[in-house]
PDB file of C-alpha atoms in Angstrom:
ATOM      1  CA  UNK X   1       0.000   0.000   0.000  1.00  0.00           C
ATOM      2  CA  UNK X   2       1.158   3.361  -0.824  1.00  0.00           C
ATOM      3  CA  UNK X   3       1.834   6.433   1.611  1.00  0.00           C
ATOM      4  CA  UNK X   4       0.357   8.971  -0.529  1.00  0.00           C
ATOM      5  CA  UNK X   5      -0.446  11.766   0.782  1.00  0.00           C
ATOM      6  CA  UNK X   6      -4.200  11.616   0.760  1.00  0.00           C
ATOM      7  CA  UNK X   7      -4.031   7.875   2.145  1.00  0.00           C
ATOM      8  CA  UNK X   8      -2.049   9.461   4.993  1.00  0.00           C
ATOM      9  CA  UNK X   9      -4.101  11.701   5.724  1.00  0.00           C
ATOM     10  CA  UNK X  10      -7.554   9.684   5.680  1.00  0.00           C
ATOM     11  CA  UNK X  11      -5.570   6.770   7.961  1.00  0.00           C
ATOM     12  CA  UNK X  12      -4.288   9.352  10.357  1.00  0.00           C
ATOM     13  CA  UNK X  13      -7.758  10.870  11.076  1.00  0.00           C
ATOM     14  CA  UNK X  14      -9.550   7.041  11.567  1.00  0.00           C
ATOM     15  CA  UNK X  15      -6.781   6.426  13.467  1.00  0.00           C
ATOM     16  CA  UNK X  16      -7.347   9.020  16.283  1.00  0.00           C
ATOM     17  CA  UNK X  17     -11.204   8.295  15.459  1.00  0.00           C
ATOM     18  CA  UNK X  18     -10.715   5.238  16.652  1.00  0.00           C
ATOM     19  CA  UNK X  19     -12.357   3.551  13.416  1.00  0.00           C
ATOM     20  CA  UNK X  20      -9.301   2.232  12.564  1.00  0.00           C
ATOM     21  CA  UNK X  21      -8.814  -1.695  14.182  1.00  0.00           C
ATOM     22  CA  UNK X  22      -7.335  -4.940  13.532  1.00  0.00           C
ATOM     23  CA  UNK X  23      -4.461  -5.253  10.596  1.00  0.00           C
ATOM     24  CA  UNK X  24      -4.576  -2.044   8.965  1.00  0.00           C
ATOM     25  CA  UNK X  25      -4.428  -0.171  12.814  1.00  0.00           C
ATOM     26  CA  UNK X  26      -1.304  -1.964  13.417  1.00  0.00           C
ATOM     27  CA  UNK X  27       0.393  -1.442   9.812  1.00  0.00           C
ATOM     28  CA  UNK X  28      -0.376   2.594  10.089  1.00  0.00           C
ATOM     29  CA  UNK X  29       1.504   1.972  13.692  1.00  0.00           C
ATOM     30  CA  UNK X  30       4.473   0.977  12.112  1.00  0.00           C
ATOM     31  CA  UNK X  31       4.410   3.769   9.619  1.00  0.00           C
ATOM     32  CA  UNK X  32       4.318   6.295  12.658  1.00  0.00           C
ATOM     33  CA  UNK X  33       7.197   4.798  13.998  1.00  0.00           C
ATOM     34  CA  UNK X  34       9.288   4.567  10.519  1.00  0.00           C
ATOM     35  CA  UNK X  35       7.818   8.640   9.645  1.00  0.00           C
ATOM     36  CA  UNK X  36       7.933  12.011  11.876  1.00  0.00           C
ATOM     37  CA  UNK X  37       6.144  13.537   9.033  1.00  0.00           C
ATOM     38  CA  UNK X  38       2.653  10.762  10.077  1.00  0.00           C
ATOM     39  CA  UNK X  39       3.144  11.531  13.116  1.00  0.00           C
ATOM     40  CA  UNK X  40       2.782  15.001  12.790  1.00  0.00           C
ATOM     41  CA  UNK X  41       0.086  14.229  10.485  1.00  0.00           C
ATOM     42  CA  UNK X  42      -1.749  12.006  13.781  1.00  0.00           C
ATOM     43  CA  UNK X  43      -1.205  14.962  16.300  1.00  0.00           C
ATOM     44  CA  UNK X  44      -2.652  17.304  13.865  1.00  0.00           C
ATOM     45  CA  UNK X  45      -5.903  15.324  13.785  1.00  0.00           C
ATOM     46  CA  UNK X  46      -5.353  14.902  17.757  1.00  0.00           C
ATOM     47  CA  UNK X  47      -5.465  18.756  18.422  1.00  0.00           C
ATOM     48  CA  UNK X  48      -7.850  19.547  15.591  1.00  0.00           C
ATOM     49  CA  UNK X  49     -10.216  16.470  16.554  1.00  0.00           C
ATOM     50  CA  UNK X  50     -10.297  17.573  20.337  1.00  0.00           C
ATOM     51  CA  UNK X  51     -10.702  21.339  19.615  1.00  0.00           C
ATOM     52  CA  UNK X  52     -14.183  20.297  17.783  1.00  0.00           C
ATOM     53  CA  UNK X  53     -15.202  17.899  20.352  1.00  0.00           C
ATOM     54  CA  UNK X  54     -14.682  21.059  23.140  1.00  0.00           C
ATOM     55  CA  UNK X  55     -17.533  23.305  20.698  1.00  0.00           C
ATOM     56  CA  UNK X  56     -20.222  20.602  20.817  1.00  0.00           C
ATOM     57  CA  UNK X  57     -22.547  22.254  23.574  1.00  0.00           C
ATOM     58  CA  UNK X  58     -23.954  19.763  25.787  1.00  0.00           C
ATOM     59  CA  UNK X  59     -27.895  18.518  25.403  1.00  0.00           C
ATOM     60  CA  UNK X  60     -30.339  17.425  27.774  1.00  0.00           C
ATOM     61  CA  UNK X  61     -32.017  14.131  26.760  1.00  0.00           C
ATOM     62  CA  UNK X  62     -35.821  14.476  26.466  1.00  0.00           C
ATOM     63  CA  UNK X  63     -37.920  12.407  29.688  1.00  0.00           C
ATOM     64  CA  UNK X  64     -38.772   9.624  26.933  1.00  0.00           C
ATOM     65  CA  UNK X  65     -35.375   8.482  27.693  1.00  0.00           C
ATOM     66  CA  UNK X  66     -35.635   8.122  31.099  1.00  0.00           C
ATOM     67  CA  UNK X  67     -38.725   6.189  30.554  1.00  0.00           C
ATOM     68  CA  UNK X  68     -37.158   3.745  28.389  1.00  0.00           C
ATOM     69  CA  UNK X  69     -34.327   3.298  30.607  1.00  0.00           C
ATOM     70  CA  UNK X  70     -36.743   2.868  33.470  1.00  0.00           C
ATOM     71  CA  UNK X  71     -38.691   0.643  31.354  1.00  0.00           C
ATOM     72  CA  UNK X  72     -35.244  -1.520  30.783  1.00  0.00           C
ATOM     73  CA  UNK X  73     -33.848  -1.478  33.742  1.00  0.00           C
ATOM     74  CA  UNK X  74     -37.228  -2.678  36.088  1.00  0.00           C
ATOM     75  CA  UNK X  75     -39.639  -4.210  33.744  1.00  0.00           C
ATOM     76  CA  UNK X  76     -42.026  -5.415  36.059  1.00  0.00           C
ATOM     77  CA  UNK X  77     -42.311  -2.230  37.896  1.00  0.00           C
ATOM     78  CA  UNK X  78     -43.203  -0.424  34.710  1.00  0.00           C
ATOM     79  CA  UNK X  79     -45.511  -2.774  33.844  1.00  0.00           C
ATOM     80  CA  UNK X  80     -47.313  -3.114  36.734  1.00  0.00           C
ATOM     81  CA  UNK X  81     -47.776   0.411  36.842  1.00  0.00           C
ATOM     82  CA  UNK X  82     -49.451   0.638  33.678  1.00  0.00           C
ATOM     83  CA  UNK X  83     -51.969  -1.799  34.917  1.00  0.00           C
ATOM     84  CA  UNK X  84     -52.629  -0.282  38.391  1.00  0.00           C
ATOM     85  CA  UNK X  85     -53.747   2.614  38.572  1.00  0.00           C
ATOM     86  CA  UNK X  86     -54.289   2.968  42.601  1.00  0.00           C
ATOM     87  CA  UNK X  87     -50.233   2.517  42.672  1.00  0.00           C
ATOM     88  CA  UNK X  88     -49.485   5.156  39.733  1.00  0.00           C
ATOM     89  CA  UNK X  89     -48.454   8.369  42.587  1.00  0.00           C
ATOM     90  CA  UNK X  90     -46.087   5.270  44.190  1.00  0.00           C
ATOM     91  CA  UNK X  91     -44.569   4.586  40.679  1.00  0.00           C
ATOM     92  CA  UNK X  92     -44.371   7.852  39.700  1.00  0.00           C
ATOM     93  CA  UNK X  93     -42.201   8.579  43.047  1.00  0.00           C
ATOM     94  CA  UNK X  94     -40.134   5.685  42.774  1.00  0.00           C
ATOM     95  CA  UNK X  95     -39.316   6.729  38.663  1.00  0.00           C
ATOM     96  CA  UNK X  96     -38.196  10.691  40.192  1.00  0.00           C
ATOM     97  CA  UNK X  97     -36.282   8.790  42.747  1.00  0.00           C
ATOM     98  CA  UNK X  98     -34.375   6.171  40.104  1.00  0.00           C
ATOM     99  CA  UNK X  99     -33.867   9.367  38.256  1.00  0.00           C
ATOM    100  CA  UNK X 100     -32.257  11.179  40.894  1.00  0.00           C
ATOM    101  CA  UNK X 101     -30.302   8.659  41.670  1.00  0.00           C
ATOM    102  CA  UNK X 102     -29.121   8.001  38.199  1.00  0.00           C
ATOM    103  CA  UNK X 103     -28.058  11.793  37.800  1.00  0.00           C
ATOM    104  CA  UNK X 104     -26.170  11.682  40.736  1.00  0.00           C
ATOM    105  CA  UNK X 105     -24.240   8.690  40.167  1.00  0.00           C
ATOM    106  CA  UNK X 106     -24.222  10.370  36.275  1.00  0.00           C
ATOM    107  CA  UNK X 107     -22.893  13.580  37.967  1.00  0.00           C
ATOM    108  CA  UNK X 108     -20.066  11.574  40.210  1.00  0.00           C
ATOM    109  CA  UNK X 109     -18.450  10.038  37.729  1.00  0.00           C
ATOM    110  CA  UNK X 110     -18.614  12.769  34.994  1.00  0.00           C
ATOM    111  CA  UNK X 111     -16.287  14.692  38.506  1.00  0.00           C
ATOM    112  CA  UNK X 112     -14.116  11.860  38.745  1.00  0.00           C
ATOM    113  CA  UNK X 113     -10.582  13.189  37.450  1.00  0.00           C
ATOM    114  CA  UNK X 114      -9.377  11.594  34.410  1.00  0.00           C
ATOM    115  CA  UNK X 115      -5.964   9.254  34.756  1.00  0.00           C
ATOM    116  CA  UNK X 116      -3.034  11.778  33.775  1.00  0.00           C
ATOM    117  CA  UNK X 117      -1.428  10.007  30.128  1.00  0.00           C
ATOM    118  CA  UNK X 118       1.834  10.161  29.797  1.00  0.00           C
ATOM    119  CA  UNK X 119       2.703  10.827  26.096  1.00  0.00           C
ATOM    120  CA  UNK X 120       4.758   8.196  24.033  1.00  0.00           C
ATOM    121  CA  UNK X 121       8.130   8.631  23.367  1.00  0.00           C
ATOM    122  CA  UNK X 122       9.808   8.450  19.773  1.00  0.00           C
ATOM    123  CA  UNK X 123      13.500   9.003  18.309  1.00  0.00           C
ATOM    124  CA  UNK X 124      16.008   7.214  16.289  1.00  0.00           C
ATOM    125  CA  UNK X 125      19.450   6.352  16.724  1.00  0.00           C
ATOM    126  CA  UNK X 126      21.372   8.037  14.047  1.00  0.00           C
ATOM    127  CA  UNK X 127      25.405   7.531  13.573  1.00  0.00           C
ATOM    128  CA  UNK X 128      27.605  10.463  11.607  1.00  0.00           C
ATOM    129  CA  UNK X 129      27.887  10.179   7.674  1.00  0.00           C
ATOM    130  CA  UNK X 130      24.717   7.781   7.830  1.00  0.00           C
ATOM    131  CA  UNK X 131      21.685   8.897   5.929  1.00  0.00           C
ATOM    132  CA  UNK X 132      19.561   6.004   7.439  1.00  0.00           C
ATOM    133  CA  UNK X 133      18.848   5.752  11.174  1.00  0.00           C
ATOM    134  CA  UNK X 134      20.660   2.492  12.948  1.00  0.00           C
ATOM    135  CA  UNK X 135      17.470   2.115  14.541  1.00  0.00           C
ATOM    136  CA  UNK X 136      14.017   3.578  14.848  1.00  0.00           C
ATOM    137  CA  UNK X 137      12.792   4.010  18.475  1.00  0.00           C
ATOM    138  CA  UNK X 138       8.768   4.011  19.295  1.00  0.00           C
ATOM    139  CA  UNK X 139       6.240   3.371  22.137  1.00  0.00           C
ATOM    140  CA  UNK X 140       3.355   2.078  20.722  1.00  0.00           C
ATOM    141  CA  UNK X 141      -0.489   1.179  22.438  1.00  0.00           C
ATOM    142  CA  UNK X 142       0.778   2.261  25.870  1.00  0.00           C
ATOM    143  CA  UNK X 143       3.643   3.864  27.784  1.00  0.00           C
ATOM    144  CA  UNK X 144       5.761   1.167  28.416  1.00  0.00           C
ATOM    145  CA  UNK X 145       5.371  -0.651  25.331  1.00  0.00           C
ATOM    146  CA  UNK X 146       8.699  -0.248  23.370  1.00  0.00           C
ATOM    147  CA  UNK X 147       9.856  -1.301  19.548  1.00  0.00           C
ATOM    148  CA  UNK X 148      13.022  -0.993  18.444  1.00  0.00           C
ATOM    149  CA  UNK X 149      13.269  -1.059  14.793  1.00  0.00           C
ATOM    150  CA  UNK X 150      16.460  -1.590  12.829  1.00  0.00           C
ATOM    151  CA  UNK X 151      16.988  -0.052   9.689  1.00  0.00           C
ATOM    152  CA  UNK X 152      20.775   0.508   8.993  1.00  0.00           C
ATOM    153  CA  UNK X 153      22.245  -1.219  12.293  1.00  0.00           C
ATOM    154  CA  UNK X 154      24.784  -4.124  11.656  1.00  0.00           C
ATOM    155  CA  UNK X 155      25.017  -7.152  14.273  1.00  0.00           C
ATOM    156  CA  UNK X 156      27.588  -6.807  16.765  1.00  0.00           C
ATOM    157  CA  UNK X 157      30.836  -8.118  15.665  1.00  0.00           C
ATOM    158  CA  UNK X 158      33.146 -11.282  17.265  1.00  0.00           C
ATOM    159  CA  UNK X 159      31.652 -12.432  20.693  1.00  0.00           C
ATOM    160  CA  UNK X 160      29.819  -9.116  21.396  1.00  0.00           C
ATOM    161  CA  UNK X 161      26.415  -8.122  21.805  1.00  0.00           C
ATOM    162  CA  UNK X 162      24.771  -4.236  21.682  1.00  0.00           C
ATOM    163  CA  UNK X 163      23.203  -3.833  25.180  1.00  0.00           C
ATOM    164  CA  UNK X 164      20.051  -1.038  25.243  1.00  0.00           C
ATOM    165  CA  UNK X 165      20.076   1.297  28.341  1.00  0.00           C
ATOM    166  CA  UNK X 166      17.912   3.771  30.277  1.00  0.00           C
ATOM    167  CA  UNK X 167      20.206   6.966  31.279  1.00  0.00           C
ATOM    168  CA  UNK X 168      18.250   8.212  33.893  1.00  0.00           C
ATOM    169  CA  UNK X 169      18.155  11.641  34.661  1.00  0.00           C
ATOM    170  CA  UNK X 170      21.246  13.129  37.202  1.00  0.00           C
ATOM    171  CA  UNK X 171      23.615  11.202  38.354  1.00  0.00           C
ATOM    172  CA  UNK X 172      22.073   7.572  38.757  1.00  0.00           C
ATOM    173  CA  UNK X 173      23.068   4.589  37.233  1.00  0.00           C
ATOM    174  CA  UNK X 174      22.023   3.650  33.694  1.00  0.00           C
ATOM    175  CA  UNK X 175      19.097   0.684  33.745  1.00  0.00           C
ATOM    176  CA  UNK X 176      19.282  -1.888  31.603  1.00  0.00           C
ATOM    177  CA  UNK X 177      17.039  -3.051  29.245  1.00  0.00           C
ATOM    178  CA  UNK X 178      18.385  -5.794  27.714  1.00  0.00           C
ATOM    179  CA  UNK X 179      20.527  -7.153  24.807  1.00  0.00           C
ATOM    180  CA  UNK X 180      19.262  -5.809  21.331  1.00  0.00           C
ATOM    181  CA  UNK X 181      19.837  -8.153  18.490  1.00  0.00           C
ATOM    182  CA  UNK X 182      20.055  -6.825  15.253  1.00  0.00           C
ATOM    183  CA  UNK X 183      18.248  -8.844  12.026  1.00  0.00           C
ATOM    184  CA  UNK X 184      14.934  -7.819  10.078  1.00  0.00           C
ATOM    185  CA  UNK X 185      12.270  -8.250  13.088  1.00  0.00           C
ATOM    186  CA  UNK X 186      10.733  -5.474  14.938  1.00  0.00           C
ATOM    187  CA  UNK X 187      12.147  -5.858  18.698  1.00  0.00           C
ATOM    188  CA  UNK X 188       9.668  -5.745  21.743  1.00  0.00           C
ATOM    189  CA  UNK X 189      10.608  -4.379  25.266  1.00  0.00           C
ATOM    190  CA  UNK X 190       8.352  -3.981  27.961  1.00  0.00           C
ATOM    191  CA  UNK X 191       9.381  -1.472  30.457  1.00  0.00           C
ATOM    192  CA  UNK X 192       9.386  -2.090  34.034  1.00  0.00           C
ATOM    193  CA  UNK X 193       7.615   1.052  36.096  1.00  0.00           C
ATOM    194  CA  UNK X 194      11.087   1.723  37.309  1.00  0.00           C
ATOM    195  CA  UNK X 195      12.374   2.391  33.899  1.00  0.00           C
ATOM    196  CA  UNK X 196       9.870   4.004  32.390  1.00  0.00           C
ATOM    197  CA  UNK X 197       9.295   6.317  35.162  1.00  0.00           C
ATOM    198  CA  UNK X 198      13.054   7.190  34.580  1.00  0.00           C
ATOM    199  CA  UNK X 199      12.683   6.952  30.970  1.00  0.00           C
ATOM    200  CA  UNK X 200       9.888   9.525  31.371  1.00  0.00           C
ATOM    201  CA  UNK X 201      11.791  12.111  32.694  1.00  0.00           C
ATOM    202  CA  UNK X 202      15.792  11.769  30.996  1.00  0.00           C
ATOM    203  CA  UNK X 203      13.758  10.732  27.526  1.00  0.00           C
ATOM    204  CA  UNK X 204      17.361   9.210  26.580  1.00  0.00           C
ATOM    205  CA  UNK X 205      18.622   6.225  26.142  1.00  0.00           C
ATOM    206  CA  UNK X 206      22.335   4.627  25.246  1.00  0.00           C
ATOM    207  CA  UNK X 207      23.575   1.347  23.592  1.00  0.00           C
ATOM    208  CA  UNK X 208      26.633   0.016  24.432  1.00  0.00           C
ATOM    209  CA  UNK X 209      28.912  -2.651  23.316  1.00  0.00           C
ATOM    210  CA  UNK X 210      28.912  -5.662  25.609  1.00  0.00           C
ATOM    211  CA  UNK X 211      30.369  -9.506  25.501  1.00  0.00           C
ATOM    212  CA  UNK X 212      27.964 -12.244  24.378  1.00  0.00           C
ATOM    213  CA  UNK X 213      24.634 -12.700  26.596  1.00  0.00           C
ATOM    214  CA  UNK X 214      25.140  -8.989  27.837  1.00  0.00           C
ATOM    215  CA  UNK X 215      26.995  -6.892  30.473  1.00  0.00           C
ATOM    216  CA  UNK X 216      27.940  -9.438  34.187  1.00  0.00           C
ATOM    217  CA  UNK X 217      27.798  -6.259  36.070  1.00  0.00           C
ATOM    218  CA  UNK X 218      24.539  -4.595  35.711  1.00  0.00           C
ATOM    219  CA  UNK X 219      26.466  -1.477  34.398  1.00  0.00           C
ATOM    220  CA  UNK X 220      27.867  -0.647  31.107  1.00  0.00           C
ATOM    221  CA  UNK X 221      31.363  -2.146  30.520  1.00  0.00           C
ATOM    222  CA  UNK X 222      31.901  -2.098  27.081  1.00  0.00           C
ATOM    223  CA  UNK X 223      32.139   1.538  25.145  1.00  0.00           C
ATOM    224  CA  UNK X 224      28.893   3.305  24.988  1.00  0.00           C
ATOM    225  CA  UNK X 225      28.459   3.334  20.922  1.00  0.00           C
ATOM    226  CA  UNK X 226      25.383   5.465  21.370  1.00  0.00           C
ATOM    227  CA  UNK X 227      23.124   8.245  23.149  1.00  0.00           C
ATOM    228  CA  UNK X 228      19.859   9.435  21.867  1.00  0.00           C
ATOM    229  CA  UNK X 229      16.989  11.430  22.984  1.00  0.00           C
ATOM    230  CA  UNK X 230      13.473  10.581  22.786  1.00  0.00           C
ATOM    231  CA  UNK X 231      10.467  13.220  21.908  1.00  0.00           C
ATOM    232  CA  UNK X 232       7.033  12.821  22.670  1.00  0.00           C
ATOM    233  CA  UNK X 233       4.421  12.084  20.620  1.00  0.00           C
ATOM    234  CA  UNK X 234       1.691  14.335  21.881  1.00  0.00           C
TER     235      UNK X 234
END
């Protein structure tokens, strides 16, 4: 499929719609990651999308829908008071009291404060006198969620490995997130809440060149090939 411009632009918008699901969600993920210029194109839609959603003025339902949710909700009651007349002033308090109480609990959880969202983190990790990236960096779905792409990286050489670290942000030690083997696959990290929440704030990470299997210290022993820092998203 081809990333005109057009095609870009109608995936980016069903994307933050929310319309867009299954196979074709996930490729237009991995063109986000491989292009800044779609995912400038997704937090256009984001801001333009939520500025229209802020001008839709709220409306009040009309009472039929109250009565049909009453009517859902207790089935016998409703019909019961159709039939009984004598018990209609009984029915009729108990439907203003549902209501109430439906309002209220409507009202509580419309206060509730939303969950703060971190924004996902993107970069590449670019070497001098190299037009491609060595690899292309991306959270995807959720904060924590990290792919590591590799476009113009080369596999460690001799009885080495490339080790992937989080530089946190001061003087602390770097985290480690593992050994990164390069070949044609997509890699997959998950993030510990430790990492990410140091992630979060440094945005950087480093690679650094390690024996086979990955540093024995829990520190970087090897030369540190390369630092890069991450951008958000949104």
């Amino acid at each position: 499929m081809k990333k005109t411009p057009e095609r870009v632009e109608r995936l980016a918008a069903e994307y933050v719609l929310g319309t867009l699901t299954g196979g074709a969600r996930r490729r237009f993920e991995r063109w986000m990651m491989e292009s800044w210029a779609i995912r400038q194109e997704v937090w256009f839609w984001e801001h333009k999308l939520g500025e229209l959603a802020a001008r839709v003025p709220p409306v009040a339902p009309p009472a039929s829908v109250w009565t049909r949710i009453e009517q859902r909700l207790w089935p016998e009651t409703s019909s019961a008071k159709a039939s009984t007349g004598g018990w209609n002033w009984l029915w009729a308090g108990w439907s203003l009291m549902a209501t109430a109480a439906v309002m209220v609990m409507a009202v509580l959880l419309m206060q509730q404060p939303e969950p703060s969202r971190q924004p996902l983190l993107s970069g590449a990790v670019v070497q001098k006198d190299i037009t491609d990236p060595l690899w292309l960096v991306a959270e995807s779905g959720e904060p924590g969620q990290l792919r590591l792409k590799p476009v113009a990286a080369t596999p460690a050489e001799g009885n080495q490995d490339y080790e992937l670290w989080v530089v946190p942000e001061g003087d602390g030690n770097p985290m480690s997130l593992g050994v990164i083997p390069v070949g044609k696959d997509m890699l997959q990290i998950r993030l510990s809440p430790e990492t990410r929440a140091a992630l979060s704030v440094s945005r950087t990470l480093a690679i650094s060149l390690e024996p086979k299997g990955g540093s024995p210290t829990g520190a970087p022993t090897g030369p540190i090939l390369h630092i890069t820092k991450l951008h958000p998203l949104e």
